[in-house]
XYZ file of C-alpha atoms in Angstrom:
563
model
C -0.141 0.018 0.021
C 0.813 3.151 -0.627
C 1.527 6.281 2.037
C -1.369 7.709 0.637
C -3.836 4.946 1.251
C -2.444 4.106 4.395
C -3.102 7.923 5.216
C -6.757 7.344 4.194
C -7.122 4.013 6.020
C -6.043 5.829 9.460
C -8.457 8.883 8.646
C -11.264 5.866 8.149
C -10.462 4.889 11.792
C -10.196 7.621 13.423
C -13.933 8.885 11.927
C -15.210 5.369 12.754
C -14.029 6.289 16.384
C -15.768 9.940 16.502
C -18.985 8.214 15.157
C -19.057 5.042 17.098
C -18.006 6.915 20.812
C -17.595 10.840 20.506
C -20.108 12.439 17.727
C -22.415 13.585 20.618
C -19.339 14.430 23.165
C -21.095 17.966 22.962
C -23.177 16.634 24.922
C -21.470 14.487 27.295
C -20.545 15.615 30.736
C -18.646 14.520 34.179
C -19.522 10.980 35.473
C -18.381 8.901 38.095
C -14.807 8.810 38.601
C -14.224 11.873 37.064
C -15.195 13.988 39.968
C -12.232 12.949 41.548
C -10.063 14.330 38.983
C -11.240 16.547 36.565
C -12.824 19.332 38.330
C -9.867 20.045 40.505
C -8.180 19.743 37.193
C -9.869 22.529 35.423
C -9.498 24.750 38.203
C -5.900 24.563 38.390
C -2.914 27.127 37.501
C 0.305 25.666 36.128
C 2.159 26.037 39.329
C -0.873 24.240 40.707
C -0.466 21.057 38.314
C 2.983 20.831 39.276
C 2.329 20.635 42.901
C -0.262 18.088 42.397
C 1.521 15.931 40.086
C 4.801 16.100 42.333
C 2.435 15.452 45.411
C 0.633 12.478 43.878
C 3.497 10.281 43.041
C 2.743 8.559 46.151
C 3.266 4.656 46.160
C 0.258 4.525 48.493
C -2.167 6.069 46.510
C -4.356 4.846 43.895
C -3.425 1.426 44.765
C 0.261 1.613 43.899
C -0.152 2.593 40.609
C 2.360 5.679 40.511
C 1.208 7.104 37.204
C -2.096 6.920 37.546
C -3.061 10.305 38.795
C -0.552 12.394 37.551
C -1.384 11.168 33.566
C -5.013 11.946 34.579
C -4.679 15.072 35.978
C -2.174 16.463 33.304
C -4.179 15.156 30.349
C -7.340 16.761 32.069
C -5.207 19.882 32.693
C -3.986 19.969 29.360
C -7.785 19.529 27.920
C -9.033 22.046 29.724
C -6.663 24.663 28.700
C -7.799 23.438 24.917
C -11.782 23.686 25.805
C -12.610 23.569 29.021
C -14.339 20.303 29.645
C -14.923 19.511 25.696
C -11.125 19.816 25.228
C -10.681 16.971 27.907
C -13.146 15.147 25.410
C -10.816 15.948 22.536
C -7.742 14.411 24.224
C -9.334 11.289 24.954
C -10.467 10.835 21.562
C -7.078 11.666 20.382
C -5.687 8.920 22.646
C -8.207 6.527 21.274
C -7.590 7.256 17.684
C -3.920 6.883 18.830
C -4.530 3.321 19.814
C -6.155 2.247 16.974
C -3.801 3.624 14.598
C -0.725 1.576 16.921
C -2.876 -1.401 16.468
C -3.756 -1.053 12.811
C -0.156 -0.672 12.070
C 1.017 -3.499 14.347
C -1.284 -5.821 12.505
C 0.263 -4.301 9.194
C 3.682 -5.791 10.281
C 2.571 -9.365 10.474
C 0.079 -9.364 8.055
C -1.606 -8.332 4.933
C -3.569 -5.403 4.356
C -6.808 -6.963 4.649
C -5.797 -8.354 8.096
C -5.112 -5.077 9.292
C -7.741 -3.519 8.251
C -10.403 -5.584 9.619
C -8.648 -5.975 12.706
C -8.485 -2.184 12.971
C -11.851 -1.357 12.540
C -12.980 -4.386 15.063
C -10.469 -2.723 17.524
C -11.968 0.984 16.726
C -15.327 -0.565 17.502
C -14.982 -2.755 20.423
C -18.161 -2.420 22.292
C -17.803 -5.145 25.190
C -15.861 -2.031 27.243
C -18.615 0.528 27.192
C -16.584 3.210 29.136
C -13.728 4.275 26.359
C -15.439 7.883 26.465
C -15.608 7.883 30.171
C -12.804 10.915 30.917
C -10.951 8.649 33.864
C -11.080 5.603 31.974
C -9.821 7.580 28.232
C -7.362 9.141 30.481
C -5.749 6.960 32.784
C -7.039 3.408 30.863
C -6.700 3.754 27.604
C -3.033 5.049 28.221
C -2.425 1.864 29.319
C -3.300 0.238 26.351
C -0.922 2.854 24.564
C 2.054 1.657 26.401
C 1.131 -1.901 25.539
C 1.139 -1.196 21.921
C 4.032 0.486 21.867
C 6.073 -1.975 23.488
C 4.683 -4.487 20.930
C 5.753 -2.143 18.285
C 9.562 -1.986 20.056
C 9.691 -5.781 20.576
C 8.967 -6.422 17.227
C 11.642 -3.853 15.935
C 14.379 -5.545 18.247
C 14.219 -2.850 20.773
C 13.461 -5.539 23.331
C 14.912 -3.533 26.791
C 12.774 -0.440 25.526
C 9.881 -2.587 25.388
C 10.266 -3.869 28.791
C 10.304 -0.616 30.069
C 7.183 0.654 28.435
C 5.794 -2.727 29.834
C 6.643 -1.526 33.069
C 4.668 1.471 32.570
C 1.857 -0.419 32.415
C 2.598 -1.538 35.990
C 2.556 1.756 37.393
C -0.095 3.387 35.499
C -2.883 0.527 35.124
C -1.966 -3.033 35.334
C -4.905 -4.906 33.798
C -3.567 -4.898 30.189
C 0.137 -6.059 31.346
C -0.320 -10.441 30.858
C -1.479 -9.170 27.133
C 2.705 -8.328 26.497
C 3.641 -12.001 27.275
C 2.270 -12.785 23.613
C 4.855 -10.497 21.841
C 6.999 -13.498 21.016
C 4.049 -15.021 19.055
C 3.642 -11.641 17.430
C 7.853 -11.687 16.488
C 7.350 -15.326 15.131
C 5.268 -13.799 12.033
C 8.257 -11.604 11.002
C 10.196 -14.971 10.921
C 10.461 -17.232 7.721
C 6.851 -19.304 7.533
C 6.036 -17.732 10.494
C 8.367 -19.964 12.381
C 7.774 -19.157 16.486
C 10.052 -17.874 19.108
C 12.387 -20.726 20.670
C 11.940 -22.343 24.025
C 15.108 -20.209 25.235
C 13.341 -16.352 23.819
C 9.808 -17.688 25.538
C 11.515 -18.619 29.056
C 13.661 -15.573 28.970
C 10.607 -13.174 27.857
C 8.432 -15.257 30.689
C 10.832 -14.591 33.270
C 11.506 -10.832 33.053
C 7.532 -9.947 32.819
C 7.194 -12.627 35.760
C 9.871 -10.460 37.790
C 8.196 -7.230 37.077
C 5.017 -8.026 37.983
C 6.607 -9.878 41.464
C 8.294 -6.686 41.944
C 5.275 -4.330 41.611
C 3.321 -6.565 43.923
C 5.958 -6.912 46.382
C 6.419 -2.688 46.869
C 2.269 -2.561 46.922
C 2.078 -5.009 50.007
C 4.894 -3.622 51.487
C 3.174 0.145 50.903
C -0.103 -1.565 52.459
C -2.041 -1.844 49.495
C -5.070 -3.945 50.465
C -6.080 -5.382 46.892
C -2.438 -6.738 46.987
C -2.023 -7.523 50.813
C -5.421 -9.259 50.714
C -4.512 -11.942 48.249
C -3.936 -15.567 49.235
C -1.959 -18.459 47.165
C -5.761 -20.124 46.170
C -6.902 -16.877 45.003
C -4.001 -15.972 43.074
C -4.071 -18.937 41.162
C -7.953 -19.971 40.590
C -9.024 -16.423 39.928
C -7.699 -15.796 36.546
C -7.864 -18.989 35.285
C -11.313 -18.694 35.933
C -11.388 -15.047 34.836
C -9.778 -16.234 31.628
C -12.013 -18.482 30.429
C -15.390 -16.059 31.418
C -13.702 -13.350 30.076
C -12.908 -14.723 26.642
C -16.279 -16.164 26.340
C -18.250 -12.920 27.381
C -16.086 -10.474 25.253
C -16.468 -12.696 22.202
C -20.477 -13.253 22.886
C -20.938 -9.344 23.531
C -18.942 -8.245 20.470
C -19.666 -10.452 17.818
C -23.453 -11.164 19.258
C -25.344 -9.456 22.020
C -24.842 -5.906 21.017
C -24.930 -6.069 17.074
C -28.623 -7.535 17.983
C -29.100 -4.950 20.586
C -28.426 -2.459 17.687
C -30.478 -4.456 15.172
C -33.754 -4.604 17.478
C -33.381 -0.891 18.451
C -35.601 1.680 16.256
C -33.562 4.680 17.230
C -30.681 3.224 15.545
C -32.102 3.414 12.046
C -32.782 6.914 12.499
C -28.659 7.674 12.386
C -28.197 8.930 9.026
C -24.279 8.583 9.083
C -24.628 5.343 9.883
C -25.423 4.327 6.284
C -22.125 6.456 5.163
C -20.108 4.338 7.105
C -21.468 1.263 6.026
C -20.423 2.601 2.287
C -17.340 3.627 3.465
C -16.076 0.274 5.195
C -17.859 -1.558 2.392
C -15.421 -0.102 -0.284
C -12.252 0.043 1.927
C -13.111 -3.330 2.364
C -13.531 -4.489 -1.145
C -10.324 -2.567 -2.101
C -7.844 -3.890 0.221
C -9.432 -7.312 -0.528
C -8.186 -6.304 -4.349
C -4.907 -4.991 -3.520
C -1.868 -6.679 -4.372
C 1.085 -3.937 -4.005
C 4.675 -4.760 -5.251
C 6.654 -6.334 -3.086
C 3.890 -7.244 -0.234
C 1.785 -10.192 0.984
C -1.408 -10.967 -1.532
C -4.240 -9.681 0.055
C -6.273 -12.901 -1.454
C -3.908 -15.981 -2.671
C -3.974 -16.883 -5.918
C -3.372 -20.781 -5.310
C -6.358 -22.974 -4.218
C -5.222 -23.614 -1.066
C -4.329 -22.292 2.264
C -1.556 -22.529 4.454
C -3.296 -23.981 7.595
C -0.492 -23.713 9.954
C -0.338 -20.439 9.128
C -4.081 -19.959 9.842
C -3.832 -22.079 12.873
C -0.931 -19.952 14.607
C -3.167 -16.713 13.943
C -6.056 -18.254 15.413
C -4.100 -19.252 18.175
C -2.092 -16.032 18.850
C -5.376 -14.542 18.879
C -6.867 -16.713 21.576
C -3.786 -16.369 23.829
C -3.857 -12.631 23.717
C -7.748 -12.390 24.507
C -7.112 -14.757 27.334
C -4.288 -13.025 28.983
C -6.514 -9.618 29.023
C -8.187 -11.513 31.947
C -5.084 -12.808 34.230
C -4.788 -9.546 36.466
C -8.819 -9.024 36.411
C -8.841 -9.503 40.262
C -11.773 -6.892 41.320
C -14.267 -7.281 38.714
C -16.382 -10.430 37.317
C -15.254 -10.599 33.715
C -18.934 -11.744 32.604
C -19.820 -7.701 33.218
C -21.216 -6.490 30.160
C -22.926 -2.779 30.798
C -21.694 0.295 32.673
C -18.438 1.335 34.434
C -17.329 -2.234 35.592
C -17.317 -3.394 31.912
C -13.914 -1.641 32.057
C -12.841 -5.403 32.520
C -12.846 -6.104 29.030
C -10.609 -3.212 28.567
C -7.524 -5.220 27.649
C -9.557 -7.603 25.394
C -9.659 -5.269 23.130
C -6.216 -6.459 21.440
C -7.054 -9.999 21.108
C -10.793 -9.831 20.159
C -9.724 -7.194 17.259
C -6.945 -9.779 16.254
C -9.754 -12.709 16.088
C -12.124 -10.496 13.972
C -9.394 -9.178 11.525
C -8.081 -13.090 11.257
C -11.964 -14.266 10.502
C -12.789 -11.965 8.337
C -9.946 -12.426 6.354
C -9.912 -15.959 6.478
C -13.440 -15.666 5.064
C -12.593 -13.531 1.898
C -9.568 -15.730 1.513
C -11.698 -19.270 1.639
C -14.153 -17.156 -1.072
C -11.342 -16.486 -3.392
C -9.640 -19.959 -3.049
C -12.758 -22.122 -3.487
C -15.501 -19.820 -4.624
C -14.794 -20.598 -8.300
C -16.973 -18.934 -11.007
C -19.028 -17.279 -7.936
C -15.343 -16.208 -6.172
C -17.046 -12.074 -6.997
C -20.481 -12.690 -5.776
C -19.434 -14.363 -2.864
C -16.488 -11.741 -2.015
C -19.206 -9.113 -2.327
C -21.745 -10.968 -0.046
C -18.869 -11.241 2.343
C -17.574 -7.660 2.379
C -21.260 -7.121 2.959
C -21.873 -8.618 5.943
C -18.551 -7.432 7.782
C -19.706 -4.205 6.335
C -22.976 -4.495 8.031
C -21.274 -5.876 11.477
C -19.133 -2.948 11.188
C -22.161 -0.656 11.052
C -24.311 -2.209 13.644
C -21.095 -1.683 15.665
C -21.748 2.016 15.126
C -24.931 1.964 16.146
C -24.785 0.186 19.180
C -21.873 2.870 20.184
C -24.571 5.509 19.453
C -26.562 3.976 21.842
C -23.987 3.826 24.700
C -23.542 7.910 23.476
C -27.255 7.927 23.781
C -26.898 6.925 27.483
C -23.753 9.402 28.351
C -25.933 12.576 26.926
C -28.989 11.553 29.405
C -26.839 10.882 32.498
C -25.315 14.284 32.054
C -28.539 15.952 31.485
C -30.384 14.231 34.202
C -27.365 15.157 36.508
C -27.738 18.616 36.047
C -31.652 18.481 35.971
C -30.948 16.812 39.597
C -28.539 19.568 41.025
C -30.636 22.720 39.440
C -33.541 21.142 41.533
C -32.049 20.253 44.677
C -29.872 23.736 45.258
C -32.770 25.398 45.976
C -34.135 23.350 48.803
C -30.938 23.107 50.697
C -30.106 26.929 50.749
C -29.804 26.708 54.854
C -27.663 23.781 55.064
C -24.791 24.416 57.756
C -21.229 22.556 58.464
C -22.253 19.040 59.571
C -25.636 18.549 57.560
C -26.081 15.676 55.122
C -28.714 15.594 52.584
C -30.378 12.487 51.867
C -32.401 11.772 48.751
C -34.453 8.799 48.862
C -33.842 5.645 46.329
C -36.391 6.766 43.425
C -34.428 9.383 42.018
C -32.678 8.268 38.924
C -29.412 6.330 39.388
C -28.250 5.245 36.211
C -29.014 5.376 32.330
C -27.825 1.576 31.699
C -24.118 2.411 30.538
C -23.540 5.148 33.284
C -24.369 6.387 36.330
C -26.393 9.570 37.668
C -26.727 9.577 41.100
C -23.724 7.243 41.953
C -21.022 6.224 44.641
C -19.259 9.490 43.976
C -22.028 12.069 44.334
C -21.022 13.012 47.614
C -17.972 14.996 46.407
C -20.242 16.965 43.856
C -21.820 19.453 45.957
C -18.600 20.843 47.720
C -17.369 21.631 43.927
C -20.212 23.307 43.282
C -19.950 25.622 46.130
C -17.306 27.228 48.007
C -17.998 26.839 51.938
C -16.793 28.669 54.558
C -12.889 27.533 55.220
C -13.737 27.391 58.916
C -16.229 24.663 58.083
C -14.960 21.286 59.565
C -17.518 18.843 58.131
C -18.841 19.883 54.352
C -22.591 19.056 53.362
C -22.704 15.906 51.371
C -25.273 14.273 49.385
C -26.148 10.993 49.462
C -28.632 8.679 47.354
C -30.311 5.765 50.053
C -30.020 2.680 48.728
C -33.628 0.293 48.766
C -34.574 -0.992 52.209
C -32.692 2.080 54.013
C -36.001 2.235 56.327
C -34.963 -0.661 58.155
C -31.587 0.115 58.619
C -31.107 3.858 58.732
C -30.792 4.074 62.632
C -27.856 3.015 64.487
C -28.209 1.556 67.999
C -26.876 4.399 69.427
C -30.224 6.702 67.597
C -27.743 8.259 65.062
C -28.348 8.577 61.173
C -25.764 6.053 60.142
C -24.202 6.562 56.627
C -22.417 3.449 55.596
C -22.479 0.098 53.949
C -25.586 -0.669 55.693
C -27.719 2.498 53.911
C -25.636 3.476 50.674
C -23.138 2.029 48.279
C -20.255 4.751 48.865
C -16.213 4.572 50.036
C -15.533 3.973 53.556
C -13.787 7.284 53.575
C -17.573 9.151 53.093
C -18.885 6.962 56.381
C -20.521 9.167 59.091
C -23.034 9.098 61.786
C -24.903 12.330 62.438
C -28.306 13.383 64.784
C -31.517 13.135 62.803
C -31.639 17.350 63.003
C -28.877 17.814 61.019
C -30.238 15.566 57.985
C -31.942 17.429 54.992
C -33.826 14.917 53.485
C -35.167 14.828 49.911
C -37.843 13.193 48.110
C -39.602 12.499 44.430
C -43.075 13.789 43.837
C -44.487 14.136 40.114
C -40.917 13.665 38.574
C -39.573 16.524 41.020
C -37.577 16.958 44.038
C -39.198 18.294 47.077
C -38.265 18.401 50.522
C -39.319 16.632 53.553
C -39.717 18.697 56.867
C -42.039 16.350 58.581
C -40.514 13.594 61.057
C -38.899 9.998 59.760
C -41.188 7.358 61.393
C -38.393 4.546 61.153
C -38.699 1.337 63.464
C -41.727 2.735 65.410
C -39.906 5.787 66.364
C -40.216 9.661 64.886
C -36.865 11.333 64.422
C -36.954 14.863 63.575
C -35.054 16.026 60.457
C -33.834 19.613 59.866
C -36.588 22.271 58.988
C -36.688 24.407 55.927
C -34.998 28.324 56.984
C -35.769 30.665 53.995
C -32.885 32.498 53.033
C -32.345 35.406 50.556
C -30.058 35.440 47.534
C -27.217 33.226 46.926
C -25.679 31.788 50.186
C -22.368 30.534 49.003
C -20.015 31.629 46.471
C -20.111 29.416 43.256
C -17.503 26.536 42.853
C -15.524 25.172 39.758
C -18.550 23.254 38.850
C -21.354 25.472 39.645
C -22.110 26.912 35.883
C -21.400 23.421 34.574
C -24.169 21.611 36.682
C -26.846 24.089 36.641
C -29.139 24.585 33.902
C -29.937 28.579 33.160
C -33.827 29.295 33.634
């Protein structure tokens, strides 16, 4: 392929990612983990950033991931300087596009153009992980995939110590993709004559280096008191990865190849997306040209001989399965069967193996058609390309459903805070705001009122510096009526009544509670005593206040809808 043709494909991958993940990013906002990082990054100056980054290189923080917070804060800050919150989404989009380009070029190094194109499109549209546009994931998790793909390229280029250095960065940013690098010698085998795999000495050396790096990282985290490592026993270390690898491999393929396309196919809203048809045509044209292309000095996209290299095809299949299974070897905290929402990030690293397998399968299909299709080869090739293009179009449609949920979540959040603030203008130091469970919690793929909601109020308002216990908003879980009151008669905010981090637990007198309920789809303040376990507990009574009681914080203008 010429440089111009490669540039066209890279542009096509970028457009595909935009359509599937970022077409509605102007309607996106902040979600869950974002409230920990993005608001303060947007409010920083250059000096503040330097202090925050220097202070965040703390091995005891972020579960021992030294680079995690510095990378997220820095990229948030730079995006904010570009164009505020939307500038941060631009940075997230750029990272996802870069990864797709790196993966496409990786496949191009070890296979024919058609294999690289199909695999690149599959990578760009991978939908088992629905959190790719979530800012914290795009900036803090996708960057680990960047390190992984750069490590693969370095390994194939013979710069192995550079490759191991890049793999080490994965361990101190987001470690889940790290085991996938164990498959590097498999990829290197496709650069050898007749695809000869690496010898056993190379495998032993490679595995020993990676094992040593992993053990060193685990030891450092254990010494630092990182609970996720300190709590592991030998049985868990052996059993959990094996279980996760089997379940994850099955789940990733099922979601991407079957469930998500079916969801798009059966959703009427998907068929109202005009540019989905445009991408169907673009993908089909690109696949037709790539399947016909035979550049001088490069492998033929479609073999002329009426036979296939069975050994080579089997090696590609086994390589893809290995890359996919290894993506779950360090997935200890989230079940590999998760299919939606924030926890679907468990499938983050599976994009490499899944896209490889789709690239292999699609290429094999068209190869078989050319090799054994006879007089019908042309028509069958067209049919095969149509099937692939339709599959990718449905993935674009499913991406539109994910984007719909993200946009809806941001709108619901802003409506929630716009309605809530006028009801709590009399809040004081030590007060808590409890919201009944019927308030919207999630939109399917992303949270609305979530575990991180208690952080938001202090980012909307600037409370007096002398306050010791800043007011927080908590959404109660179902069945709270039987568990809200502690044996000491206090309102208890903990694992018995909410799903929140332990750092947010608190016990207060009932008179410090502002209770919010939902009536006719609007928030209202409940002033009557709460009848719980046969006893009445008075709540804080609303006191009218004049004007704006507190100065606006960094999120006020983002969260509050204009009248």
